DNA sequence: ATGTGC
């Protein structure tokens, strides 16, 4: 393995854009680009993330350049915040390019009520959600499914969840891919993965996953906000979760399968974590089809959680279910076939611009909604995709704050109980059974979300619409 | 991220 990448190894090619040339290492097949700022660079050159990015540039079939978003940090094989596009006929697909939490993503709901209207019932409502949407590692599902029915969720994603009574057809066009990848094949998902996922539909999980009440505190784009029917002080619900144990097991399974397959295909990689297989190979297709099934599981998961949220709003506040309205749902850990490419987005959000036929008609003139969750206690943002993102980043932008402290370090440096009190003092109601879990997600463990968002906005790979501040948190 | 790691 090579030495650490230093500042002299890359050049600034735009205000917030840097490039490590192909000549940097003999095995690179394309340059490596990353969006960053002088402040972020200080930390970045000290960690392994850039070296991981360079490693991805050695992959067969890599197209134009590999890329990292400003929230880049170290991940398994690929950096989190990485975007790697490969030719679908000649390129490799890698589980590390998607991550362990397949189709981790975010959805944003509009409630139509203001913070003031919510205030008297806020805690009661959060408690109702806390009791009906399990959070944490061992949370059991509110949905009882057989292994046979689980296959229907894996095939149908949010579409099947809606048919099963969790939400309506109206929700589906507000989800990336309409909440279902048709490339799913349940036969490529191991029994072990199914067993792990069976009782986890409709559960939040742990780590940085959450359900938050947020209020709109700042509008950057009045016209777009109006089209999205977003008002200042309105309350929103943001749901951030993924495919739980099922996706994790799919990732683990195919990392093993591909480790073996690499010998057969004579694939050499600079880091063993960069396991991969030709996209067109049996193993590559196996992974893609299993990953698609796990992605569908995640969409069904968010769909069910949304419906439980609607039921809670209805029960506690008497609000009609259709008033709790889905704005959009994005995937930020996924590989997609787009045109002639397989685009790995790992900790990166699709950000298609105005006019793109893949975004619903009613958003087509403004661009695809992009949801950027902040870390606990900090702001989140609603943005829009752009034409420039389609031209420069294979239609991608950042996904969130990005860690700067490992979970381990955060745990050592933060006392969960203190943090809980501090957030409550700031008016954020915290519903979590784990103080350690809170400490791991402390704001100091993450990059400044506002700077991440500003970099993407300034470079034009996303456009700011609304800033949201948390007023209540449910997490593991 | 994850029935938390060796």
Short mmCIF file of C-alpha atoms (C1' of nucleotides) in Angstrom, two decimals:
data_model
loop_
_atom_site.label_atom_id
_atom_site.label_comp_id
_atom_site.label_asym_id
_atom_site.label_seq_id
_atom_site.Cartn_x
_atom_site.Cartn_y
_atom_site.Cartn_z
CA UNK A 1 0.00 0.00 0.00
CA UNK A 2 1.16 3.51 -0.78
CA UNK A 3 2.07 6.35 1.53
CA UNK A 4 -0.38 8.98 2.72
CA UNK A 5 -1.53 11.51 0.17
CA UNK A 6 -0.17 14.97 0.81
CA UNK A 7 -1.18 18.41 -0.34
CA UNK A 8 1.56 18.47 -2.98
CA UNK A 9 -0.07 15.42 -4.60
CA UNK A 10 -3.19 17.26 -5.68
CA UNK A 11 -4.03 20.51 -7.36
CA UNK A 12 -6.88 22.90 -6.97
CA UNK A 13 -8.87 22.98 -10.21
CA UNK A 14 -11.86 24.99 -9.01
CA UNK A 15 -12.85 27.08 -6.03
CA UNK A 16 -13.87 23.99 -4.06
CA UNK A 17 -12.60 21.30 -6.40
CA UNK A 18 -9.32 19.40 -6.21
CA UNK A 19 -7.75 16.73 -8.40
CA UNK A 20 -5.23 13.99 -7.86
CA UNK A 21 -3.86 13.38 -11.37
CA UNK A 22 -3.77 9.95 -12.96
CA UNK A 23 0.03 10.22 -12.95
CA UNK A 24 0.05 10.13 -9.14
CA UNK A 25 0.13 6.33 -9.07
CA UNK A 26 0.95 3.93 -11.89
CA UNK A 27 -2.14 1.81 -11.22
CA UNK A 28 -4.65 4.66 -11.55
CA UNK A 29 -6.92 4.40 -14.60
CA UNK A 30 -8.51 7.82 -14.10
CA UNK A 31 -7.92 10.95 -12.03
CA UNK A 32 -9.51 11.35 -8.60
CA UNK A 33 -11.47 14.51 -7.89
CA UNK A 34 -12.86 15.76 -4.63
CA UNK A 35 -14.95 18.71 -3.53
CA UNK A 36 -13.53 20.31 -0.44
CA UNK A 37 -12.55 23.57 1.23
CA UNK A 38 -9.33 24.76 2.90
CA UNK A 39 -10.91 24.10 6.33
CA UNK A 40 -11.90 20.54 5.46
CA UNK A 41 -8.56 19.81 3.79
CA UNK A 42 -6.68 20.15 7.06
CA UNK A 43 -8.34 17.04 8.46
CA UNK A 44 -8.71 15.26 5.16
CA UNK A 45 -5.01 14.95 4.38
CA UNK A 46 -4.54 13.25 7.73
CA UNK A 47 -6.93 10.41 7.14
CA UNK A 48 -7.06 7.46 4.78
CA UNK A 49 -10.11 8.57 2.82
CA UNK A 50 -8.18 10.13 -0.07
CA UNK A 51 -6.03 7.06 -0.45
CA UNK A 52 -9.21 5.00 -0.60
CA UNK A 53 -10.51 7.32 -3.29
CA UNK A 54 -7.30 6.85 -5.30
CA UNK A 55 -7.65 3.08 -4.87
CA UNK A 56 -11.07 3.18 -6.52
CA UNK A 57 -9.49 4.87 -9.54
CA UNK A 58 -7.63 1.62 -10.26
CA UNK A 59 -10.88 -0.23 -11.00
CA UNK A 60 -11.45 -1.71 -14.42
CA UNK A 61 -13.92 0.24 -16.53
CA UNK A 62 -13.85 3.40 -14.41
CA UNK A 63 -15.32 6.31 -16.37
CA UNK A 64 -13.87 9.88 -16.58
CA UNK A 65 -12.80 10.26 -12.93
CA UNK A 66 -13.63 8.98 -9.50
CA UNK A 67 -15.08 11.55 -7.17
CA UNK A 68 -15.69 12.43 -3.57
CA UNK A 69 -18.20 14.84 -2.12
CA UNK A 70 -17.22 17.36 0.61
CA UNK A 71 -18.49 15.00 3.34
CA UNK A 72 -15.87 12.37 2.41
CA UNK A 73 -14.53 10.15 5.19
CA UNK A 74 -13.04 6.72 5.58
CA UNK A 75 -15.26 3.73 4.81
CA UNK A 76 -14.97 0.04 3.92
CA UNK A 77 -12.77 -0.01 0.81
CA UNK A 78 -14.37 3.02 -0.80
CA UNK A 79 -14.58 6.32 1.07
CA UNK A 80 -18.00 7.39 2.27
CA UNK A 81 -18.91 10.37 0.09
CA UNK A 82 -17.53 8.56 -2.98
CA UNK A 83 -19.04 8.44 -6.46
CA UNK A 84 -17.56 5.92 -8.87
CA UNK A 85 -19.07 5.29 -12.30
CA UNK A 86 -17.97 2.34 -14.41
CA UNK A 87 -18.87 1.18 -17.90
CA UNK A 88 -21.66 -1.38 -17.52
CA UNK A 89 -20.16 -3.66 -20.17
CA UNK A 90 -16.53 -3.65 -19.10
CA UNK A 91 -16.56 -2.33 -15.52
CA UNK A 92 -16.51 -3.82 -12.04
CA UNK A 93 -19.17 -3.61 -9.37
CA UNK A 94 -18.10 -3.56 -5.73
CA UNK A 95 -20.09 -4.02 -2.50
CA UNK A 96 -17.67 -1.58 -0.88
CA UNK A 97 -18.86 1.04 -3.36
CA UNK A 98 -22.34 0.86 -1.85
CA UNK A 99 -21.54 0.17 1.78
CA UNK A 100 -22.90 -2.20 4.40
CA UNK A 101 -26.14 -0.30 4.81
CA UNK A 102 -27.61 -0.82 1.35
CA UNK A 103 -30.03 1.97 0.43
CA UNK A 104 -29.52 3.87 3.58
CA UNK A 105 -31.50 6.96 2.73
CA UNK A 106 -33.71 9.79 3.85
CA UNK A 107 -37.30 10.84 3.39
CA UNK A 108 -38.91 14.13 4.26
CA UNK A 109 -42.55 14.60 5.23
CA UNK A 110 -44.51 17.81 5.30
CA UNK A 111 -47.03 18.07 8.16
CA UNK A 112 -48.85 21.31 7.34
CA UNK A 113 -48.69 22.46 10.99
CA UNK A 114 -46.44 25.03 12.62
CA UNK A 115 -44.14 24.55 15.58
CA UNK A 116 -46.54 26.54 17.70
CA UNK A 117 -49.44 24.28 16.78
CA UNK A 118 -47.38 21.20 17.55
CA UNK A 119 -45.89 22.45 20.83
CA UNK A 120 -48.58 21.35 23.34
CA UNK A 121 -48.56 17.79 21.99
CA UNK A 122 -44.95 17.49 20.83
CA UNK A 123 -43.73 15.18 23.58
CA UNK A 124 -46.85 13.04 23.54
CA UNK A 125 -46.59 12.61 19.79
CA UNK A 126 -42.88 11.78 19.92
CA UNK A 127 -43.58 9.26 22.62
CA UNK A 128 -46.29 7.62 20.52
CA UNK A 129 -43.82 7.31 17.64
CA UNK A 130 -41.09 6.11 20.00
CA UNK A 131 -43.45 3.35 21.14
CA UNK A 132 -44.62 2.29 17.68
CA UNK A 133 -41.43 2.67 15.62
CA UNK A 134 -38.77 0.52 17.27
CA UNK A 135 -35.30 2.06 17.51
CA UNK A 136 -32.01 0.53 18.53
CA UNK A 137 -30.37 -2.75 17.68
CA UNK A 138 -33.01 -5.11 18.98
CA UNK A 139 -36.16 -3.28 18.04
CA UNK A 140 -38.83 -5.71 16.85
CA UNK A 141 -40.97 -4.99 13.83
CA UNK A 142 -44.51 -3.62 13.97
CA UNK A 143 -45.26 -5.81 10.92
CA UNK A 144 -45.57 -9.56 11.16
CA UNK A 145 -44.36 -11.20 7.95
CA UNK A 146 -43.63 -14.77 6.92
CA UNK A 147 -40.50 -15.59 4.92
CA UNK A 148 -42.78 -15.95 1.87
CA UNK A 149 -44.19 -12.48 2.35
CA UNK A 150 -40.73 -11.05 3.00
CA UNK A 151 -39.92 -11.96 -0.61
CA UNK A 152 -42.78 -9.74 -1.72
CA UNK A 153 -41.26 -6.81 0.16
CA UNK A 154 -37.87 -7.62 -1.40
CA UNK A 155 -39.41 -7.67 -4.88
CA UNK A 156 -41.86 -4.84 -4.46
CA UNK A 157 -40.21 -2.41 -2.05
CA UNK A 158 -42.35 0.60 -1.16
CA UNK A 159 -44.83 -0.43 -3.88
CA UNK A 160 -45.67 -3.62 -2.01
CA UNK A 161 -45.63 -1.83 1.35
CA UNK A 162 -48.25 0.61 0.01
CA UNK A 163 -50.37 -2.29 -1.34
CA UNK A 164 -50.11 -3.89 2.09
CA UNK A 165 -51.71 -0.80 3.64
CA UNK A 166 -48.64 1.25 4.51
CA UNK A 167 -49.31 4.48 2.66
CA UNK A 168 -50.88 5.05 -0.72
CA UNK A 169 -49.97 4.88 -4.40
CA UNK A 170 -49.67 8.65 -4.27
CA UNK A 171 -46.50 8.30 -2.18
CA UNK A 172 -44.70 6.17 -4.72
CA UNK A 173 -43.91 8.77 -7.38
CA UNK A 174 -42.18 10.80 -4.65
CA UNK A 175 -39.57 8.10 -4.10
CA UNK A 176 -36.40 7.65 -6.12
CA UNK A 177 -37.10 4.78 -8.60
CA UNK A 178 -40.70 4.87 -7.30
CA UNK A 179 -39.48 2.90 -4.31
CA UNK A 180 -38.74 -0.27 -6.23
CA UNK A 181 -35.76 -1.56 -8.20
CA UNK A 182 -37.11 -4.06 -10.71
CA UNK A 183 -33.70 -5.74 -10.88
CA UNK A 184 -34.28 -7.38 -7.48
CA UNK A 185 -34.02 -11.17 -7.37
CA UNK A 186 -34.90 -12.73 -4.03
CA UNK A 187 -33.11 -15.95 -4.99
CA UNK A 188 -29.84 -14.04 -4.77
CA UNK A 189 -30.51 -13.10 -1.14
CA UNK A 190 -29.27 -15.68 1.37
CA UNK A 191 -31.58 -17.34 3.90
CA UNK A 192 -29.40 -15.86 6.60
CA UNK A 193 -29.99 -12.33 5.29
CA UNK A 194 -33.75 -12.97 5.09
CA UNK A 195 -33.78 -14.36 8.59
CA UNK A 196 -32.01 -11.27 9.92
CA UNK A 197 -34.38 -8.93 8.10
CA UNK A 198 -37.64 -10.75 8.72
CA UNK A 199 -38.52 -8.98 11.95
CA UNK A 200 -36.95 -5.63 11.10
CA UNK A 201 -39.40 -4.05 8.69
CA UNK A 202 -40.55 -0.74 10.11
CA UNK A 203 -37.60 -0.33 12.49
CA UNK A 204 -35.16 2.58 12.70
CA UNK A 205 -31.97 0.84 13.80
CA UNK A 206 -29.16 2.64 15.56
CA UNK A 207 -26.08 4.75 14.89
CA UNK A 208 -26.87 7.88 12.90
CA UNK A 209 -30.35 6.66 12.00
CA UNK A 210 -33.16 8.77 13.35
CA UNK A 211 -36.64 10.13 13.03
CA UNK A 212 -36.69 13.86 13.66
CA UNK A 213 -39.24 16.61 13.96
CA UNK A 214 -37.74 19.66 12.29
CA UNK A 215 -38.93 23.17 11.58
CA UNK A 216 -38.18 25.32 8.55
CA UNK A 217 -35.97 28.16 9.80
CA UNK A 218 -34.66 29.67 6.58
CA UNK A 219 -35.80 29.75 2.98
CA UNK A 220 -33.11 30.29 0.36
CA UNK A 221 -35.17 29.83 -2.78
CA UNK A 222 -38.62 31.39 -2.48
CA UNK A 223 -39.98 30.12 -5.80
CA UNK A 224 -38.86 26.53 -5.22
CA UNK A 225 -40.16 26.58 -1.62
CA UNK A 226 -43.50 27.82 -2.90
CA UNK A 227 -43.67 25.03 -5.47
CA UNK A 228 -42.87 22.57 -2.69
CA UNK A 229 -45.53 24.31 -0.54
CA UNK A 230 -43.05 24.86 2.28
CA UNK A 231 -43.59 27.67 4.76
CA UNK A 232 -41.34 29.12 7.46
CA UNK A 233 -41.96 27.55 10.90
CA UNK A 234 -43.75 24.59 9.37
CA UNK A 235 -42.95 21.24 11.00
CA UNK A 236 -41.38 18.44 8.97
CA UNK A 237 -40.54 14.84 9.75
CA UNK A 238 -37.25 13.46 8.50
CA UNK A 239 -36.70 9.70 8.48
CA UNK A 240 -33.13 8.43 8.07
CA UNK A 241 -32.65 4.67 7.97
CA UNK A 242 -31.71 1.79 5.69
CA UNK A 243 -31.91 -1.96 5.17
CA UNK A 244 -30.91 -3.01 8.71
CA UNK A 245 -29.50 -6.52 9.22
CA UNK A 246 -30.75 -7.71 5.83
CA UNK A 247 -28.65 -5.27 3.81
CA UNK A 248 -25.70 -5.81 6.10
CA UNK A 249 -25.85 -9.56 5.50
CA UNK A 250 -26.20 -9.11 1.71
CA UNK A 251 -23.06 -6.95 1.76
CA UNK A 252 -21.15 -9.46 3.91
CA UNK A 253 -22.28 -12.40 1.75
CA UNK A 254 -21.13 -10.86 -1.51
CA UNK A 255 -17.87 -9.55 -0.10
CA UNK A 256 -17.09 -13.23 0.61
CA UNK A 257 -18.42 -14.48 -2.74
CA UNK A 258 -16.45 -11.87 -4.68
CA UNK A 259 -13.27 -12.45 -2.70
CA UNK A 260 -13.24 -15.93 -4.21
CA UNK A 261 -14.41 -14.81 -7.65
CA UNK A 262 -11.57 -12.32 -7.93
CA UNK A 263 -9.07 -15.16 -8.22
CA UNK A 264 -11.06 -16.61 -11.10
CA UNK A 265 -11.26 -13.29 -12.94
CA UNK A 266 -7.69 -12.39 -12.02
CA UNK A 267 -8.71 -9.05 -10.54
CA UNK A 268 -5.95 -7.31 -8.61
CA UNK A 269 -6.75 -4.51 -6.19
CA UNK A 270 -4.50 -2.31 -4.04
CA UNK A 271 -6.63 -2.96 -0.94
CA UNK A 272 -8.34 -6.27 -0.08
CA UNK A 273 -11.42 -4.29 0.98
CA UNK A 274 -11.90 -3.29 -2.64
CA UNK A 275 -13.53 -6.63 -3.49
CA UNK A 276 -15.29 -6.51 -6.83
CA UNK A 277 -16.42 -8.54 -9.84
CA UNK A 278 -17.22 -7.68 -13.45
CA UNK A 279 -20.72 -6.21 -13.54
CA UNK A 280 -21.69 -8.68 -16.27
CA UNK A 281 -20.32 -11.73 -14.42
CA UNK A 282 -22.44 -14.22 -12.47
CA UNK A 283 -21.15 -12.82 -9.17
CA UNK A 284 -21.50 -9.21 -10.27
CA UNK A 285 -25.09 -9.77 -11.37
CA UNK A 286 -25.77 -11.80 -8.23
CA UNK A 287 -24.67 -8.89 -6.08
CA UNK A 288 -26.59 -6.35 -8.15
CA UNK A 289 -29.80 -8.36 -7.92
CA UNK A 290 -29.40 -9.00 -4.18
CA UNK A 291 -28.46 -5.36 -3.60
CA UNK A 292 -31.60 -4.34 -5.49
CA UNK A 293 -33.67 -6.56 -3.18
CA UNK A 294 -32.01 -5.03 -0.11
CA UNK A 295 -32.66 -1.56 -1.55
CA UNK A 296 -36.33 -2.49 -1.87
CA UNK A 297 -36.33 -3.67 1.75
CA UNK A 298 -35.00 -0.25 2.80
CA UNK A 299 -37.68 1.58 0.79
CA UNK A 300 -40.37 -0.62 2.34
CA UNK A 301 -38.83 0.09 5.74
CA UNK A 302 -39.02 3.87 5.30
CA UNK A 303 -42.50 3.54 3.82
CA UNK A 304 -43.75 1.61 6.88
CA UNK A 305 -42.12 4.05 9.30
CA UNK A 306 -43.76 6.92 7.45
CA UNK A 307 -47.16 5.25 7.76
CA UNK A 308 -46.65 4.64 11.50
CA UNK A 309 -45.80 8.35 11.78
CA UNK A 310 -49.00 9.31 9.95
CA UNK A 311 -51.02 7.09 12.27
CA UNK A 312 -49.40 8.75 15.29
CA UNK A 313 -50.15 12.26 13.97
CA UNK A 314 -53.72 11.16 13.37
CA UNK A 315 -54.09 9.55 16.80
CA UNK A 316 -52.51 12.31 18.88
CA UNK A 317 -53.34 15.44 16.87
CA UNK A 318 -56.35 14.30 14.85
CA UNK A 319 -54.59 15.29 11.64
CA UNK A 320 -55.88 13.48 8.52
CA UNK A 321 -53.30 10.98 7.32
CA UNK A 322 -53.05 12.53 3.85
CA UNK A 323 -51.94 15.83 5.41
CA UNK A 324 -48.66 14.20 6.45
CA UNK A 325 -47.34 14.37 2.94
CA UNK A 326 -44.22 12.82 1.43
CA UNK A 327 -41.99 15.41 -0.24
CA UNK A 328 -39.34 12.97 -1.45
CA UNK A 329 -37.21 9.94 -0.57
CA UNK A 330 -33.55 9.62 -1.59
CA UNK A 331 -31.13 6.71 -1.47
CA UNK A 332 -27.57 7.58 -0.53
CA UNK A 333 -25.92 4.13 -0.47
CA UNK A 334 -26.69 2.40 -3.75
CA UNK A 335 -25.41 1.35 -7.17
CA UNK A 336 -27.60 2.24 -10.16
CA UNK A 337 -27.50 1.55 -13.85
CA UNK A 338 -27.74 4.98 -15.44
CA UNK A 339 -27.36 5.04 -19.21
CA UNK A 340 -24.27 3.07 -20.08
CA UNK A 341 -22.83 3.36 -16.58
CA UNK A 342 -23.06 1.64 -13.23
CA UNK A 343 -22.91 4.50 -10.75
CA UNK A 344 -21.81 3.61 -7.22
CA UNK A 345 -23.01 6.24 -4.76
CA UNK A 346 -21.73 5.58 -1.27
CA UNK A 347 -22.69 8.40 1.01
CA UNK A 348 -23.71 10.46 -1.99
CA UNK A 349 -27.15 11.54 -3.17
CA UNK A 350 -28.54 11.48 -6.68
CA UNK A 351 -29.09 15.09 -7.76
CA UNK A 352 -30.74 15.14 -11.18
CA UNK A 353 -31.45 18.59 -12.57
CA UNK A 354 -34.52 20.26 -14.06
CA UNK A 355 -35.95 18.51 -17.09
CA UNK A 356 -34.63 15.06 -16.22
CA UNK A 357 -37.25 12.45 -17.18
CA UNK A 358 -36.40 10.35 -14.10
CA UNK A 359 -37.89 12.87 -11.72
CA UNK A 360 -41.65 13.23 -11.28
CA UNK A 361 -43.52 15.65 -13.50
CA UNK A 362 -44.43 18.02 -10.67
CA UNK A 363 -40.75 18.53 -9.73
CA UNK A 364 -39.40 18.43 -13.25
CA UNK A 365 -39.04 22.17 -13.72
CA UNK A 366 -37.25 22.73 -10.39
CA UNK A 367 -35.04 19.62 -10.22
CA UNK A 368 -34.97 16.54 -8.00
CA UNK A 369 -35.38 17.18 -4.27
CA UNK A 370 -32.15 16.34 -2.43
CA UNK A 371 -32.40 15.70 1.30
CA UNK A 372 -29.28 16.34 3.38
CA UNK A 373 -29.64 15.20 6.99
CA UNK A 374 -27.48 16.96 9.56
CA UNK A 375 -26.01 15.25 12.57
CA UNK A 376 -28.07 15.16 15.76
CA UNK A 377 -28.85 18.63 17.07
CA UNK A 378 -27.71 20.42 13.91
CA UNK A 379 -29.49 21.62 10.80
CA UNK A 380 -30.65 19.56 7.86
CA UNK A 381 -31.24 20.90 4.36
CA UNK A 382 -33.63 20.44 1.50
CA UNK A 383 -31.82 21.10 -1.76
CA UNK A 384 -32.45 20.50 -5.46
CA UNK A 385 -30.41 18.70 -8.08
CA UNK A 386 -28.89 20.62 -10.99
CA UNK A 387 -27.85 20.28 -14.62
CA UNK A 388 -24.27 20.94 -13.50
CA UNK A 389 -24.40 17.86 -11.25
CA UNK A 390 -25.51 15.81 -14.27
CA UNK A 391 -22.57 17.17 -16.26
CA UNK A 392 -19.84 16.97 -13.62
CA UNK A 393 -20.73 14.42 -10.95
CA UNK A 394 -22.85 11.82 -12.79
CA UNK A 395 -25.82 13.57 -11.19
CA UNK A 396 -24.63 13.36 -7.60
CA UNK A 397 -24.09 15.54 -4.57
CA UNK A 398 -23.27 15.22 -0.85
CA UNK A 399 -25.32 13.15 1.62
CA UNK A 400 -24.79 14.65 5.05
CA UNK A 401 -22.24 15.83 7.52
CA UNK A 402 -19.68 13.03 7.43
CA UNK A 403 -17.85 11.80 10.49
CA UNK A 404 -14.66 13.35 11.80
CA UNK A 405 -14.44 11.37 15.05
CA UNK A 406 -14.78 7.58 15.11
CA UNK A 407 -17.62 6.20 17.22
CA UNK A 408 -14.97 5.03 19.66
CA UNK A 409 -13.37 8.47 20.01
CA UNK A 410 -16.74 10.21 20.26
CA UNK A 411 -17.75 7.85 23.07
CA UNK A 412 -14.57 8.72 24.93
CA UNK A 413 -14.94 12.46 24.50
CA UNK A 414 -18.64 12.99 25.09
CA UNK A 415 -20.92 12.19 28.00
CA UNK A 416 -24.29 11.17 26.61
CA UNK A 417 -26.22 12.37 29.62
CA UNK A 418 -24.70 15.85 29.43
CA UNK A 419 -25.39 16.00 25.71
CA UNK A 420 -28.99 14.98 26.26
CA UNK A 421 -29.48 17.83 28.78
CA UNK A 422 -27.80 20.32 26.47
CA UNK A 423 -30.03 19.40 23.52
CA UNK A 424 -33.15 19.50 25.71
CA UNK A 425 -32.11 23.00 26.88
CA UNK A 426 -32.00 24.02 23.22
CA UNK A 427 -35.61 22.90 22.86
CA UNK A 428 -34.88 19.56 21.20
CA UNK A 429 -36.91 16.76 22.78
CA UNK A 430 -34.78 13.61 22.88
CA UNK A 431 -36.32 10.13 22.84
CA UNK A 432 -33.51 7.58 23.06
CA UNK A 433 -32.84 4.68 25.40
CA UNK A 434 -29.09 4.87 24.95
CA UNK A 435 -26.87 7.65 26.29
CA UNK A 436 -23.85 5.95 24.72
CA UNK A 437 -25.67 6.02 21.40
CA UNK A 438 -26.21 9.75 21.84
CA UNK A 439 -22.52 10.32 22.63
CA UNK A 440 -21.49 8.51 19.43
CA UNK A 441 -23.65 10.87 17.42
CA UNK A 442 -22.60 14.09 19.17
CA UNK A 443 -22.32 17.11 16.87
CA UNK A 444 -18.55 17.35 17.49
CA UNK A 445 -18.15 13.90 15.89
CA UNK A 446 -19.28 15.35 12.55
CA UNK A 447 -18.24 17.88 9.96
CA UNK A 448 -20.04 21.19 9.86
CA UNK A 449 -23.13 20.45 7.76
CA UNK A 450 -23.49 24.07 6.73
CA UNK A 451 -20.05 24.05 5.16
CA UNK A 452 -20.78 20.77 3.35
CA UNK A 453 -23.98 22.27 1.98
CA UNK A 454 -22.32 25.56 1.06
CA UNK A 455 -19.57 23.82 -0.90
CA UNK A 456 -22.11 21.89 -2.97
CA UNK A 457 -24.23 25.01 -3.48
CA UNK A 458 -21.27 27.24 -4.42
CA UNK A 459 -19.97 24.72 -6.93
CA UNK A 460 -23.49 24.28 -8.29
CA UNK A 461 -23.91 20.52 -7.79
CA UNK A 462 -27.01 21.22 -5.68
CA UNK A 463 -29.14 24.23 -4.89
CA UNK A 464 -30.25 25.30 -1.40
CA UNK A 465 -33.98 25.57 -0.79
CA UNK A 466 -34.73 25.29 2.95
CA UNK A 467 -32.80 24.95 6.19
CA UNK A 468 -34.46 22.77 8.83
CA UNK A 469 -33.70 22.70 12.57
CA UNK A 470 -34.50 19.76 14.85
CA UNK A 471 -37.12 20.18 17.57
CA UNK A 472 -37.49 16.50 18.46
CA UNK A 473 -35.44 13.34 17.96
CA UNK A 474 -36.28 9.64 18.07
CA UNK A 475 -33.26 7.36 17.84
CA UNK A 476 -31.69 4.13 18.97
"C1'" DA B 1 -24.06 0.74 9.37
"C1'" DT B 2 -24.41 -4.29 12.00
"C1'" DG B 3 -27.59 -10.33 16.29
"C1'" DT B 4 -20.78 -4.01 17.37
"C1'" DG B 5 -14.66 -6.64 17.99
"C1'" DC B 6 -10.24 -10.79 18.40
#
